[in-house]
CSV table of C-alpha atoms and ligand atoms in Angstrom, one decimal:
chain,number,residue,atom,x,y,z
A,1,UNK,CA,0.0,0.0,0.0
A,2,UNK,CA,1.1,3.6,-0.7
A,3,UNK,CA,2.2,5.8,1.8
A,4,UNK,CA,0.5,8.7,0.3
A,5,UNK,CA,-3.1,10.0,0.6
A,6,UNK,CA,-5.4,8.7,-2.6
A,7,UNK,CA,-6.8,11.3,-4.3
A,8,UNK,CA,-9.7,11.0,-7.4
A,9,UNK,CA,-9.1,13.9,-9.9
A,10,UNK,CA,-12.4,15.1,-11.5
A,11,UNK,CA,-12.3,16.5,-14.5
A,12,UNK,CA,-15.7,18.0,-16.8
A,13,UNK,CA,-15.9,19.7,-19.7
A,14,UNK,CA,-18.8,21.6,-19.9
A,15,UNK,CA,-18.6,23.3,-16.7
A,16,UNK,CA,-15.6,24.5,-17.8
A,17,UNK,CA,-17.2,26.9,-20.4
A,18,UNK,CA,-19.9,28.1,-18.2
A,19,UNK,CA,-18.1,31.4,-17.7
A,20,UNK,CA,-18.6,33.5,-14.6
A,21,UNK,CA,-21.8,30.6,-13.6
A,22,UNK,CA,-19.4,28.3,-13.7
A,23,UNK,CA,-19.0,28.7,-9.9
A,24,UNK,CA,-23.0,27.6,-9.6
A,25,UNK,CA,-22.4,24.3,-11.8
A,26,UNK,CA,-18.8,23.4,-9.6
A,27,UNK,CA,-20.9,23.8,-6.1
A,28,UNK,CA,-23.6,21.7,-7.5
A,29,UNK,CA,-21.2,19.4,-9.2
A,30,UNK,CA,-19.2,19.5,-5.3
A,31,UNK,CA,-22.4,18.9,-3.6
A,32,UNK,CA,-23.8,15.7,-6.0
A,33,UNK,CA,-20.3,14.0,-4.9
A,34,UNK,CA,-20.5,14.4,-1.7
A,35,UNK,CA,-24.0,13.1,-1.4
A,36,UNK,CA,-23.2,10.3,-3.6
A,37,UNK,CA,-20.2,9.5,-2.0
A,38,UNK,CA,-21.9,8.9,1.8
A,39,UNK,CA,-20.8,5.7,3.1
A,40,UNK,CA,-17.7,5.5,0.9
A,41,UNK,CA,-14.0,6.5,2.9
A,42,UNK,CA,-14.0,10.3,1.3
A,43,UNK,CA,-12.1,12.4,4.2
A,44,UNK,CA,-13.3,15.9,1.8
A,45,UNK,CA,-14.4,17.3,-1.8
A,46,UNK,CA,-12.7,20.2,-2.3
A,47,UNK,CA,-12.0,22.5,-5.1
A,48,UNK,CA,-8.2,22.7,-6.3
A,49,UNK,CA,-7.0,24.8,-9.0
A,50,UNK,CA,-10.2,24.2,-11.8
A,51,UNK,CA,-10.5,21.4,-10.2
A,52,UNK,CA,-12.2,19.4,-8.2
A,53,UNK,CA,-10.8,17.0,-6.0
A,54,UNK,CA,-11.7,13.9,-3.8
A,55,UNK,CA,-9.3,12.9,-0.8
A,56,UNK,CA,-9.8,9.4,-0.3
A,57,UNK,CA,-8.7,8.2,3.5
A,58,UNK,CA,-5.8,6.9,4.3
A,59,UNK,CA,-5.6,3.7,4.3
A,60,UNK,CA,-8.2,2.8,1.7
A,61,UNK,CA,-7.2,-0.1,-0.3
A,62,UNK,CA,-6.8,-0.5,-4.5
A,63,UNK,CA,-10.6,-1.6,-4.9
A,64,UNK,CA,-12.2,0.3,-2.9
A,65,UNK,CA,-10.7,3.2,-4.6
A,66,UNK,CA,-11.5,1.9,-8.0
A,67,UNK,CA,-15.4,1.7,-6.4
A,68,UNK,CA,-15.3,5.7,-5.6
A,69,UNK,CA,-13.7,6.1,-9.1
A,70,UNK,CA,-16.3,4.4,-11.1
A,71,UNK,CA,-19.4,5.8,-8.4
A,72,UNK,CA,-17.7,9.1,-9.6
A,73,UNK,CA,-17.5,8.2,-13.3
A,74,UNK,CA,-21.2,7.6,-13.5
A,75,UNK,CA,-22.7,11.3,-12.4
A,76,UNK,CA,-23.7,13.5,-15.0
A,77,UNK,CA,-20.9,16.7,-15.3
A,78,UNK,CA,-18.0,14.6,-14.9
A,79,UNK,CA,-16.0,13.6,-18.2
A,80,UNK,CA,-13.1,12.4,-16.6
A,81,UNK,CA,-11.9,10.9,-13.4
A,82,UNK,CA,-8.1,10.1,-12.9
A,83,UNK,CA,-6.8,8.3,-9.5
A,84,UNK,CA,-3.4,8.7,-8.0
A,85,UNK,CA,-1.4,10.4,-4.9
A,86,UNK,CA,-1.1,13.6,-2.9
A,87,UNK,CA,2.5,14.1,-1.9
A,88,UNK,CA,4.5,17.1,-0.5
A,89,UNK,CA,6.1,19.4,-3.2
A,90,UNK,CA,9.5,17.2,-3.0
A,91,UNK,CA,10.9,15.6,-5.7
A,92,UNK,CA,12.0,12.1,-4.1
A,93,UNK,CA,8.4,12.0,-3.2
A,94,UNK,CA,7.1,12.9,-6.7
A,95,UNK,CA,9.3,9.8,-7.9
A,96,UNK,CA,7.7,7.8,-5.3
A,97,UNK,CA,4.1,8.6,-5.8
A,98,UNK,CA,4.6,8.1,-9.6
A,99,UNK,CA,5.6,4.5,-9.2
A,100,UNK,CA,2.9,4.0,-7.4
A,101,UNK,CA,0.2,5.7,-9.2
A,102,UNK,CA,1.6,3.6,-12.6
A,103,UNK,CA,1.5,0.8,-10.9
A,104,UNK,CA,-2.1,0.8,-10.2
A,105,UNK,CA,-2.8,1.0,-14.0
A,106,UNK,CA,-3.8,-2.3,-14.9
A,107,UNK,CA,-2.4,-3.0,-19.1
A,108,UNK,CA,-0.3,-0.7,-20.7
A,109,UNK,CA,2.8,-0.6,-22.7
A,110,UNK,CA,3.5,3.1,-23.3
A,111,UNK,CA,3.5,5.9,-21.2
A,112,UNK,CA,4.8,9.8,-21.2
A,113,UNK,CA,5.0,12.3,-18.2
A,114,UNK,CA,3.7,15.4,-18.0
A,115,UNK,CA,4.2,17.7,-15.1
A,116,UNK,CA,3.1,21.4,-14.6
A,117,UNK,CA,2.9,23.7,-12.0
A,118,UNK,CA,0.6,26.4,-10.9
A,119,UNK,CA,3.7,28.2,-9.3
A,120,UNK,CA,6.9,29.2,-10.5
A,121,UNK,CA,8.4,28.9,-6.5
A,122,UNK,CA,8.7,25.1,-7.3
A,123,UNK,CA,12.3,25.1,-8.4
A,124,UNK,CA,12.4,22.6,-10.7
A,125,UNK,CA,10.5,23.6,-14.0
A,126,UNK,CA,8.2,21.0,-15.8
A,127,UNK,CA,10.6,20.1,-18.5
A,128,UNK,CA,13.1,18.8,-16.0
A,129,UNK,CA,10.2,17.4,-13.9
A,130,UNK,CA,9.6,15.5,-16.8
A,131,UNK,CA,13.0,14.0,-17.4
A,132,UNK,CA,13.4,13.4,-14.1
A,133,UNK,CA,10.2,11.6,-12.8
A,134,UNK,CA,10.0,9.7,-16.6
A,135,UNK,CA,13.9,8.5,-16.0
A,136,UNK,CA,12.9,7.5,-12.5
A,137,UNK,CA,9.4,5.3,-14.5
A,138,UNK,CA,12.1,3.8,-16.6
A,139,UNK,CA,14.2,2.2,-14.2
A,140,UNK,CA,11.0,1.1,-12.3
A,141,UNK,CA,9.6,-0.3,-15.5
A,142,UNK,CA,12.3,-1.4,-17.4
A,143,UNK,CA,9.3,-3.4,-19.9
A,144,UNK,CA,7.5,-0.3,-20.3
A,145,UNK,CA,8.0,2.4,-23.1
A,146,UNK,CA,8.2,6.1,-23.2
A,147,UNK,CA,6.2,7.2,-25.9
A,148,UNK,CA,5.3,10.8,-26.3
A,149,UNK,CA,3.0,11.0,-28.7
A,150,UNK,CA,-0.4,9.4,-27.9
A,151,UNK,CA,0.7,7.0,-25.1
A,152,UNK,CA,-1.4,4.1,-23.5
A,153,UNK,CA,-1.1,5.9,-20.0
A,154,UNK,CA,-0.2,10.1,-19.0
A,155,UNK,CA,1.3,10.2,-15.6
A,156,UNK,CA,0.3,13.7,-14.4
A,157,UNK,CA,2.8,15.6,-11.9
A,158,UNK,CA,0.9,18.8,-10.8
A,159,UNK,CA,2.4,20.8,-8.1
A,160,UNK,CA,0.0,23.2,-6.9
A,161,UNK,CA,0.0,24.9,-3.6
A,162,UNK,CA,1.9,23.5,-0.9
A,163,UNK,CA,1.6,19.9,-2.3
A,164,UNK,CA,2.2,17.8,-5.4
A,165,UNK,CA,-0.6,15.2,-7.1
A,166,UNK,CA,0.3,13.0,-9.2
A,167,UNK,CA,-2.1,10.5,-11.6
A,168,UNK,CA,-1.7,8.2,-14.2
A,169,UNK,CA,-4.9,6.2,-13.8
A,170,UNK,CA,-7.8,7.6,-15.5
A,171,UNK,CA,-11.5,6.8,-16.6
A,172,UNK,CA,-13.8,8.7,-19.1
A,173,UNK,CA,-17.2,10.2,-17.2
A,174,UNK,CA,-20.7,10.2,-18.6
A,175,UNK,CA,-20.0,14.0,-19.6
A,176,UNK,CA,-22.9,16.3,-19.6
A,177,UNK,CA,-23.7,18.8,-16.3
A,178,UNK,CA,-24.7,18.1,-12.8
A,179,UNK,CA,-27.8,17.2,-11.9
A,180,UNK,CA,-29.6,20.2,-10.6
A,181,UNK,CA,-28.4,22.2,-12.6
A,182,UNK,CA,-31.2,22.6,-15.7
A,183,UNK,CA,-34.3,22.8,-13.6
A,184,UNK,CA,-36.9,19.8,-12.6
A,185,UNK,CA,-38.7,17.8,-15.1
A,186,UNK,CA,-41.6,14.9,-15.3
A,187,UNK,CA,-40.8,12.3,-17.0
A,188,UNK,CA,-43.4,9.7,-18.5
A,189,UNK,CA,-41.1,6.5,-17.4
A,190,UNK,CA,-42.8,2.9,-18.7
A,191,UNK,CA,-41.2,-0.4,-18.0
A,192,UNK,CA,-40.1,-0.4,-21.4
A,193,UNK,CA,-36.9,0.4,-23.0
A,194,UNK,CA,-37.0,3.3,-24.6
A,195,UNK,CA,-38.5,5.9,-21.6
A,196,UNK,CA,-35.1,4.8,-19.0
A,197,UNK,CA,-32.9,5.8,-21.7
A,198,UNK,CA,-34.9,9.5,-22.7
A,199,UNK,CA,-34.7,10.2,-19.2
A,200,UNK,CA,-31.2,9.2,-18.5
A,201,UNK,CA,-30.4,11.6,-21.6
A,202,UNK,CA,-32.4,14.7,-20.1
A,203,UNK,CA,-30.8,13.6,-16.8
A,204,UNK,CA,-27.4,13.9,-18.2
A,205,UNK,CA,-28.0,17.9,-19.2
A,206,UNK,CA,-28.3,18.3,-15.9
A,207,UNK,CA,-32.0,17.8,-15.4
A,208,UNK,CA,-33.4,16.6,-12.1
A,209,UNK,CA,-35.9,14.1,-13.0
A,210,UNK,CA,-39.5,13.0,-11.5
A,211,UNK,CA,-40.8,9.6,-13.0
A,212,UNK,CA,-44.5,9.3,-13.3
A,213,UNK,CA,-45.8,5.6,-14.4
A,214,UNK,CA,-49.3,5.0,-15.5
A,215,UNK,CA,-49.6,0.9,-14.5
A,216,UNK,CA,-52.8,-0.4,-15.3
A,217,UNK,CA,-53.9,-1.3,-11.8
A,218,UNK,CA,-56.5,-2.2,-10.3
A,219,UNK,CA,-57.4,-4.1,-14.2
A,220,UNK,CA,-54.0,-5.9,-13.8
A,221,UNK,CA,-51.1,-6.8,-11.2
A,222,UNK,CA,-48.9,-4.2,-10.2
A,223,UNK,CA,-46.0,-6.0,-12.3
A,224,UNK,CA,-45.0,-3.1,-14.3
A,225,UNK,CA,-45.2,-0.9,-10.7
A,226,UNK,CA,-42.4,-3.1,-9.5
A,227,UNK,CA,-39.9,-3.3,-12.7
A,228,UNK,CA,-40.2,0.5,-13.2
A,229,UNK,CA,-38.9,0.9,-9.4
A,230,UNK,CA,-36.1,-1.4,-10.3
A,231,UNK,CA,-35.7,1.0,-13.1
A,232,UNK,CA,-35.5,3.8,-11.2
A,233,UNK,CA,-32.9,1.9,-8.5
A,234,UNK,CA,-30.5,1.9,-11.6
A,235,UNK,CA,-31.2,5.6,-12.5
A,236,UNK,CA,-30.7,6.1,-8.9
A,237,UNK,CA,-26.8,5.4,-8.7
A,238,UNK,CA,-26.6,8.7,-10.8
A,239,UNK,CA,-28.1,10.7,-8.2
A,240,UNK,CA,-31.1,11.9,-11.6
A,241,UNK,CA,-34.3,10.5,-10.1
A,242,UNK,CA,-36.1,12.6,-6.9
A,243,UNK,CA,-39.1,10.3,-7.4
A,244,UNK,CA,-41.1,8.2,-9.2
A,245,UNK,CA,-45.1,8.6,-9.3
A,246,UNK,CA,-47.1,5.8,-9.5
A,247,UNK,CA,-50.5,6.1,-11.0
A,248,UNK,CA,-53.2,3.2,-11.3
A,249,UNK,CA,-55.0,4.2,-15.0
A,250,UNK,CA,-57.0,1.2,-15.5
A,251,UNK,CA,-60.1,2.0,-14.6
A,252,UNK,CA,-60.3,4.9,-16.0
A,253,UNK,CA,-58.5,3.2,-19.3
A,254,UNK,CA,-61.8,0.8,-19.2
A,255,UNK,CA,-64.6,3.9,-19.2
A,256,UNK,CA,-62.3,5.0,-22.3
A,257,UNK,CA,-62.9,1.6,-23.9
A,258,UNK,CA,-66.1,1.3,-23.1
A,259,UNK,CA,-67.3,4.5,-24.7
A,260,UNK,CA,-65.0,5.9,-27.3
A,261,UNK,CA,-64.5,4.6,-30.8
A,262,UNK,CA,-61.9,1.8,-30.5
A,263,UNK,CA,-59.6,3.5,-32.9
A,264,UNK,CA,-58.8,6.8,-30.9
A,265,UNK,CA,-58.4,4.8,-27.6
A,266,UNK,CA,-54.9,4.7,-27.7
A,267,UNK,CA,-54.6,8.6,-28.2
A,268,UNK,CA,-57.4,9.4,-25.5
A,269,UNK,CA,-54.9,7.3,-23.2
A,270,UNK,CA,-51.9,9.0,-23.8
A,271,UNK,CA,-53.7,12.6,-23.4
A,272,UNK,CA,-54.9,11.7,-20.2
A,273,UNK,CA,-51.8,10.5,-19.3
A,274,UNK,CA,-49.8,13.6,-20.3
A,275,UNK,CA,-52.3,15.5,-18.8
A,276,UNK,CA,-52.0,13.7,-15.2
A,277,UNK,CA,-48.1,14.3,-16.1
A,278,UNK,CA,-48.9,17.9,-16.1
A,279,UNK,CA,-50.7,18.5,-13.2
A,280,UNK,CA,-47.9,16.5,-11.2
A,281,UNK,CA,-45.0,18.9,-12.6
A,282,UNK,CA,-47.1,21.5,-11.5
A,283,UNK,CA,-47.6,20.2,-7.9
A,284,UNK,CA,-43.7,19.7,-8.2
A,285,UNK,CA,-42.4,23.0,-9.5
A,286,UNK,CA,-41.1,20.9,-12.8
A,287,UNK,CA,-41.5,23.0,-16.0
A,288,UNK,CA,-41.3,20.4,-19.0
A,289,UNK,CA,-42.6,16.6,-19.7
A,290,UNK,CA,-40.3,14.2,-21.2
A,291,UNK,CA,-41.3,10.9,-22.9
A,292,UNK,CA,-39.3,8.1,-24.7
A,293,UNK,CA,-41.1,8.6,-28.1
A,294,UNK,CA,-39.1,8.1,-31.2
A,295,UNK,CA,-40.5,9.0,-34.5
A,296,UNK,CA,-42.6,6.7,-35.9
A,297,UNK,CA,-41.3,3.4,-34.0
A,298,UNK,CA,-45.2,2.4,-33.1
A,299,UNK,CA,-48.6,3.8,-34.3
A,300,UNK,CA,-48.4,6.0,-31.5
A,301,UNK,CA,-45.6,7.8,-32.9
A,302,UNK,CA,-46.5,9.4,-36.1
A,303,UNK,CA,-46.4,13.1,-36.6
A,304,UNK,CA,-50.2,13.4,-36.5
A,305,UNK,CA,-50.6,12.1,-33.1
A,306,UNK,CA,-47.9,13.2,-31.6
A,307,UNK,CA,-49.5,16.3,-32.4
A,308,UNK,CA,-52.5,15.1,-30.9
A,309,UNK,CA,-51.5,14.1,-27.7
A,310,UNK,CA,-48.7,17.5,-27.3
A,311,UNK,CA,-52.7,19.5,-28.1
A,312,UNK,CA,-53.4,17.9,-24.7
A,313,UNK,CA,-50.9,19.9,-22.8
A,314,UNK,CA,-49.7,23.7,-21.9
A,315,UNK,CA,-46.2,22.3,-21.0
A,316,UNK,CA,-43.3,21.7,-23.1
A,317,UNK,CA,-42.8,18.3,-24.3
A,318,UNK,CA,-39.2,17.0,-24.7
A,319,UNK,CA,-38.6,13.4,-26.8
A,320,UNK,CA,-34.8,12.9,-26.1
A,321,UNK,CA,-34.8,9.8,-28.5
A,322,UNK,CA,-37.5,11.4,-31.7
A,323,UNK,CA,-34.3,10.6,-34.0
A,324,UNK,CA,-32.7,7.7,-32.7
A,325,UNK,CA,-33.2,4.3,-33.9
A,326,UNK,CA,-34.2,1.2,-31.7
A,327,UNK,CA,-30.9,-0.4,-32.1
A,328,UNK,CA,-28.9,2.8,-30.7
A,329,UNK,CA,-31.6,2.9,-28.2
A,330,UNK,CA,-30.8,-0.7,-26.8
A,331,UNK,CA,-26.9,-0.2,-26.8
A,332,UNK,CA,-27.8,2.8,-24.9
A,333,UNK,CA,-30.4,0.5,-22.5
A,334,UNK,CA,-27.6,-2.2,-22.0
A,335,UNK,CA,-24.8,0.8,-21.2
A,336,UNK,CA,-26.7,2.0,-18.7
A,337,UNK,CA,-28.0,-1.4,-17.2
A,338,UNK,CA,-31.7,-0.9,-17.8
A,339,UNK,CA,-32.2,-3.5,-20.6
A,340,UNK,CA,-32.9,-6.6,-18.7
A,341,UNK,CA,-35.1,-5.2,-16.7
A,342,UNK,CA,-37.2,-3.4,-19.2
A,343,UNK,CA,-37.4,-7.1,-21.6
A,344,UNK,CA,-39.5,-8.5,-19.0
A,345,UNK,CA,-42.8,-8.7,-19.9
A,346,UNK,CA,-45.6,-6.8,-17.6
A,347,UNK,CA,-48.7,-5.7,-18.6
A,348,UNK,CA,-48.8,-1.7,-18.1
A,349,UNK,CA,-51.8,0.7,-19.0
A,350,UNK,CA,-50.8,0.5,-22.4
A,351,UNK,CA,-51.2,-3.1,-23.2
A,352,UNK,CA,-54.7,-3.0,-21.6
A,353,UNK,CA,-58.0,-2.6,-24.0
A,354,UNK,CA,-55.9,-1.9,-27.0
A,355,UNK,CA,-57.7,-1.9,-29.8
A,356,UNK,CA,-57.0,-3.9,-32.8
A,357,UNK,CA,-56.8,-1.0,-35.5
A,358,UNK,CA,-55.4,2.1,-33.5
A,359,UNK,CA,-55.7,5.8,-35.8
A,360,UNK,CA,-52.2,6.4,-37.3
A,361,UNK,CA,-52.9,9.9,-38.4
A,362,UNK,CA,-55.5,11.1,-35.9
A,363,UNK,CA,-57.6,14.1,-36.2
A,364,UNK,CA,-57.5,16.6,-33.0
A,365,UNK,CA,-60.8,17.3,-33.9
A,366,UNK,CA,-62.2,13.9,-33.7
A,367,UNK,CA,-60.2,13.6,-30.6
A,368,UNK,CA,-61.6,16.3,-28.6
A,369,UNK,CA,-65.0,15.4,-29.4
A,370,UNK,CA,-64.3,12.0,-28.6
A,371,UNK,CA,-62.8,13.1,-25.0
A,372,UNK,CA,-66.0,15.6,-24.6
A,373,UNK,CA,-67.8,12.7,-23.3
A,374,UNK,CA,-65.7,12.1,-20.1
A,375,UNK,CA,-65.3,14.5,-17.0
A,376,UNK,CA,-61.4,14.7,-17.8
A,377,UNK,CA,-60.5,17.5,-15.6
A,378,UNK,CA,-61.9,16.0,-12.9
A,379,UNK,CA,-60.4,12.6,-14.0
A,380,UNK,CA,-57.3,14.5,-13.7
A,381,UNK,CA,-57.8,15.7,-10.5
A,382,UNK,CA,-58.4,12.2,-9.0
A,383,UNK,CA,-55.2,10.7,-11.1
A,384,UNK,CA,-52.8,13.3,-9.3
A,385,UNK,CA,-54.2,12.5,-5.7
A,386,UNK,CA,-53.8,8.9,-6.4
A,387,UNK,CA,-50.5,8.9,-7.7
A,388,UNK,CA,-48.2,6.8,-5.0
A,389,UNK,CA,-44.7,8.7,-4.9
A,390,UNK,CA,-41.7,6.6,-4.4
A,391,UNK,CA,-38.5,7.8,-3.2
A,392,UNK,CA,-35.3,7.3,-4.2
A,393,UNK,CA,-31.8,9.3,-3.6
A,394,UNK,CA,-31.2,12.6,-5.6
A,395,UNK,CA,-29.0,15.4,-3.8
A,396,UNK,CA,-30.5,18.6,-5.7
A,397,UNK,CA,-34.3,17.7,-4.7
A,398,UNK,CA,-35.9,19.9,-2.5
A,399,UNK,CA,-39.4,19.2,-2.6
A,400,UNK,CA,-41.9,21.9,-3.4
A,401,UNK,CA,-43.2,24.1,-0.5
A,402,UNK,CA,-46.7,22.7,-0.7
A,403,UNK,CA,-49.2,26.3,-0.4
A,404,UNK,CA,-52.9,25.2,1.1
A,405,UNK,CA,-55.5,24.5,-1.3
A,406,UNK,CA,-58.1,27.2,-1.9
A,407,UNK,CA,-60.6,24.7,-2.5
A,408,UNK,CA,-60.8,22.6,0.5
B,501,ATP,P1,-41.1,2.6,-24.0
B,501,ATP,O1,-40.1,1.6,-24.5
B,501,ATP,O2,-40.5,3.7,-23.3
B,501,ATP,O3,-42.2,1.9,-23.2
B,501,ATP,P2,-42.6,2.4,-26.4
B,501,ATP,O4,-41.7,2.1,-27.5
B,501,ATP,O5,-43.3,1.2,-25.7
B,501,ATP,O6,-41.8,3.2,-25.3
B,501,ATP,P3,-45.1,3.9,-26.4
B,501,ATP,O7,-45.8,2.8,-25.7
B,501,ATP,O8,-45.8,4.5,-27.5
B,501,ATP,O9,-43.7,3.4,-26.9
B,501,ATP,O10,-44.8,5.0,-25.3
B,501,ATP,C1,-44.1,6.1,-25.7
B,501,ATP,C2,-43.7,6.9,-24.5
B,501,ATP,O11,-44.9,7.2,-23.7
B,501,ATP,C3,-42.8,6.1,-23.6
B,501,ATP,O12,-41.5,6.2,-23.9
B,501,ATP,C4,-43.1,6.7,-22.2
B,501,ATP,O13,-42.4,7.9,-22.1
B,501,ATP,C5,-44.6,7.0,-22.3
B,501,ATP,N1,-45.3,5.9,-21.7
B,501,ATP,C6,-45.8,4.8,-22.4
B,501,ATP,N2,-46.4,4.0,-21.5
B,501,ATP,C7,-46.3,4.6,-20.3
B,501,ATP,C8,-46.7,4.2,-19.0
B,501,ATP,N3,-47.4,3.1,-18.7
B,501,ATP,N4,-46.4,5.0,-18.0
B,501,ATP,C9,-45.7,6.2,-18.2
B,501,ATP,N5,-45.3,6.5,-19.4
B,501,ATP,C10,-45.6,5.8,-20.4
B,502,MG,MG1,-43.9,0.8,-23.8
């Protein structure tokens, strides 16, 4: 084991070019890692020259390190994550931690140093710190290779302040900005496997997210209730998902069925549902819906009714996925660890009283006076009460202040 502190170097991009708010997206950045890091051995988060920085505890061993790494690797705003050493700003204990932090990279041939530092009191400049600590690597590597142009591995010396760090394993991040930072949305999450994947995208531009799932209970078993929270467990690693809303449609998917004509069904589903979706953002300060629909994948998708159903709302409507295909979509599912969960089979609202021909071009028209014979608002109204929130771990959420209703 090292004799020097561990320390997990975070790097992001974006943030970066945020200007004079970039100090807004670092503290919320700062304050996602902390939260996500509870329970792990982190003695402090602290912000180092652009930078910000995780100081692991002594002591900590290889794999837990590599844990904190990867736990780190997955939050939105983070495009890079490189593990090594803090040392004092002395060059035998540069040398030192170098060996060490090369040695915890697993395969590689080449390598190349590259020191800098943030002061011109150190007195050895980079170019010698170079030669030195890479002449040092050599003669502790004698298999390895100096390579400077595109190397397998960078071992970075950076003396800043009264101490030196010094890296060489590293990890690419998820990219993107912190959680938090890009407002509250609802999104419409299904047990299937396109909805995980849109909201993992809006997540990722730094959206905080509420799921709200329609299940078709009490017409069917609460299957779909029950893979959508194991949905939202997975989303939940990246600190994204507040909550998730559940929301039992079916009887009021039957009294669609039973009195509209079976070919606008589907669409009078899906406005009621974006309409429920509404009023919850609204109950939860969000300001925009989000759904996993992808241009013209299933009848439900065309142009004319997604125009139909987006009638049925005020709010925004954001499709993360309208141009990407279903294969990109299930690499995507698979990265993120949703896809095995969302090929089970459970009957959700949407499978229930389908009918057999369902409108491909539907006319709003039609539609409203096809809703006109059902008490939607009210239907509404009773949706939103229902709805069953689940929680789950997601640093930015603060729930809404909640102001008394006039009308009780
Ligand atoms: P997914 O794979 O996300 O289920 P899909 O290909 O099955 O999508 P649709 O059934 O037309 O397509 O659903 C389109 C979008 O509508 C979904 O991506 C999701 O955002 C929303 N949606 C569908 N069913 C539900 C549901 N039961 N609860 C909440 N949202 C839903
Ligand atoms: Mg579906």
């Amino acid at each position: 084991m090292s004799q020097f502190q561990r320390v997990c170097l975070v790097h992001y991009h974006e943030i970066g070019l945020k200007g004079h708010n970039r100090k807004v997206f670092e503290m919320r950045l700062l304050r996602n890692i902390e939260a996500m890091l509870e329970g792990f051995p982190v003695a402090t988060v602290m912000r180092i020259s652009g930078r910000l920085c995780v100081f692991i505890k002594e002591g900590t061993d290889f794999e837990l390190a590599s844990r904190i790494e990867h736990t780190l690797a997955k939050l939105p705003g983070i495009a890079r994550v490189s593990c090594g050493y803090k040392c004092d700003r002395d060059i035998e204990q540069i040398k030192q931690a170098a060996v060490d932090a090369l040695n915890d990279v697993s395969q590689f041939v080449t390598f190349k140093v590259a020191a800098r530092r943030s002061h011109t009191d150190f007195p050895i400049s980079s170019m010698d710190m170079n030669q030195i600590v890479g002449a040092h690597l050599c003669q502790a590597f004698p298999e390895k290779i100096v390579k400077m142009h595109d190397p397998d591995v960078m071992v970075r010396v950076e003396v800043i302040q009264g101490n030196a760090y010094v890296y060489a394993a590293s990890i690419r991040g998820i990219g993107g900005l912190p959680v938090g930072s890009s407002g509250r949305v609802v999104t419409l999450l299904s047990s299937g496997i396109d909805s995980p994947v849109a909201t993992w995208r809006i997540a990722r531009r730094g959206a905080e997210c509420i799921g709200v799932h329609f299940s078709g209970r009490p017409q069917t078993a609460s299957t779909s209730e029950y893979l959508v929270d194991d949905i939202a467990k997975v989303l939940e690693k990246t600190g994204c998902i507040a909550r998730v809303y559940m929301v039992p449609l079916g009887d009021y998917q039957r009294e669609i069925s039973l009195e509209a004509p079976p070919s606008l069904r589907v669409i009078l589903y899906r406005r009621l549902m974006f309409k429920v979706a509404q009023e919850i953002a609204r109950r939860e300060g969000a300001k925009a819906i989000v759904t996993g629909e992808s241009l013209g994948q299933v009848a439900s998708q065309t142009i004319d009714n997604i125009n139909a159903t987006n009638a049925a709302v005020e709010m925004p409507v954001f499709r993360p996925l309208i141009g990407t295909d279903k294969q990109e979509i299930i690499a995507e599912a698979q990265e993120l660890g949703t896809f095995e969960i969302s090929s089970q089979d459970a009957p959700d609202c949407c499978t229930l009283f389908m009918p057999r021909n369902p409108e491909t071009h539907a006319n709003l028209e039609k539609v409203l006076e096809a809703e006109a014979l059902f008490p939607i608002e009210q239907w509404v109204r009773e949706l939103a009460d229902a709805a069953e929130p689940h929680d789950y771990r997601c640093p930015s959420y603060k729930p809404k202040k909640k102001r008394p209703r006039k009308d009780v």
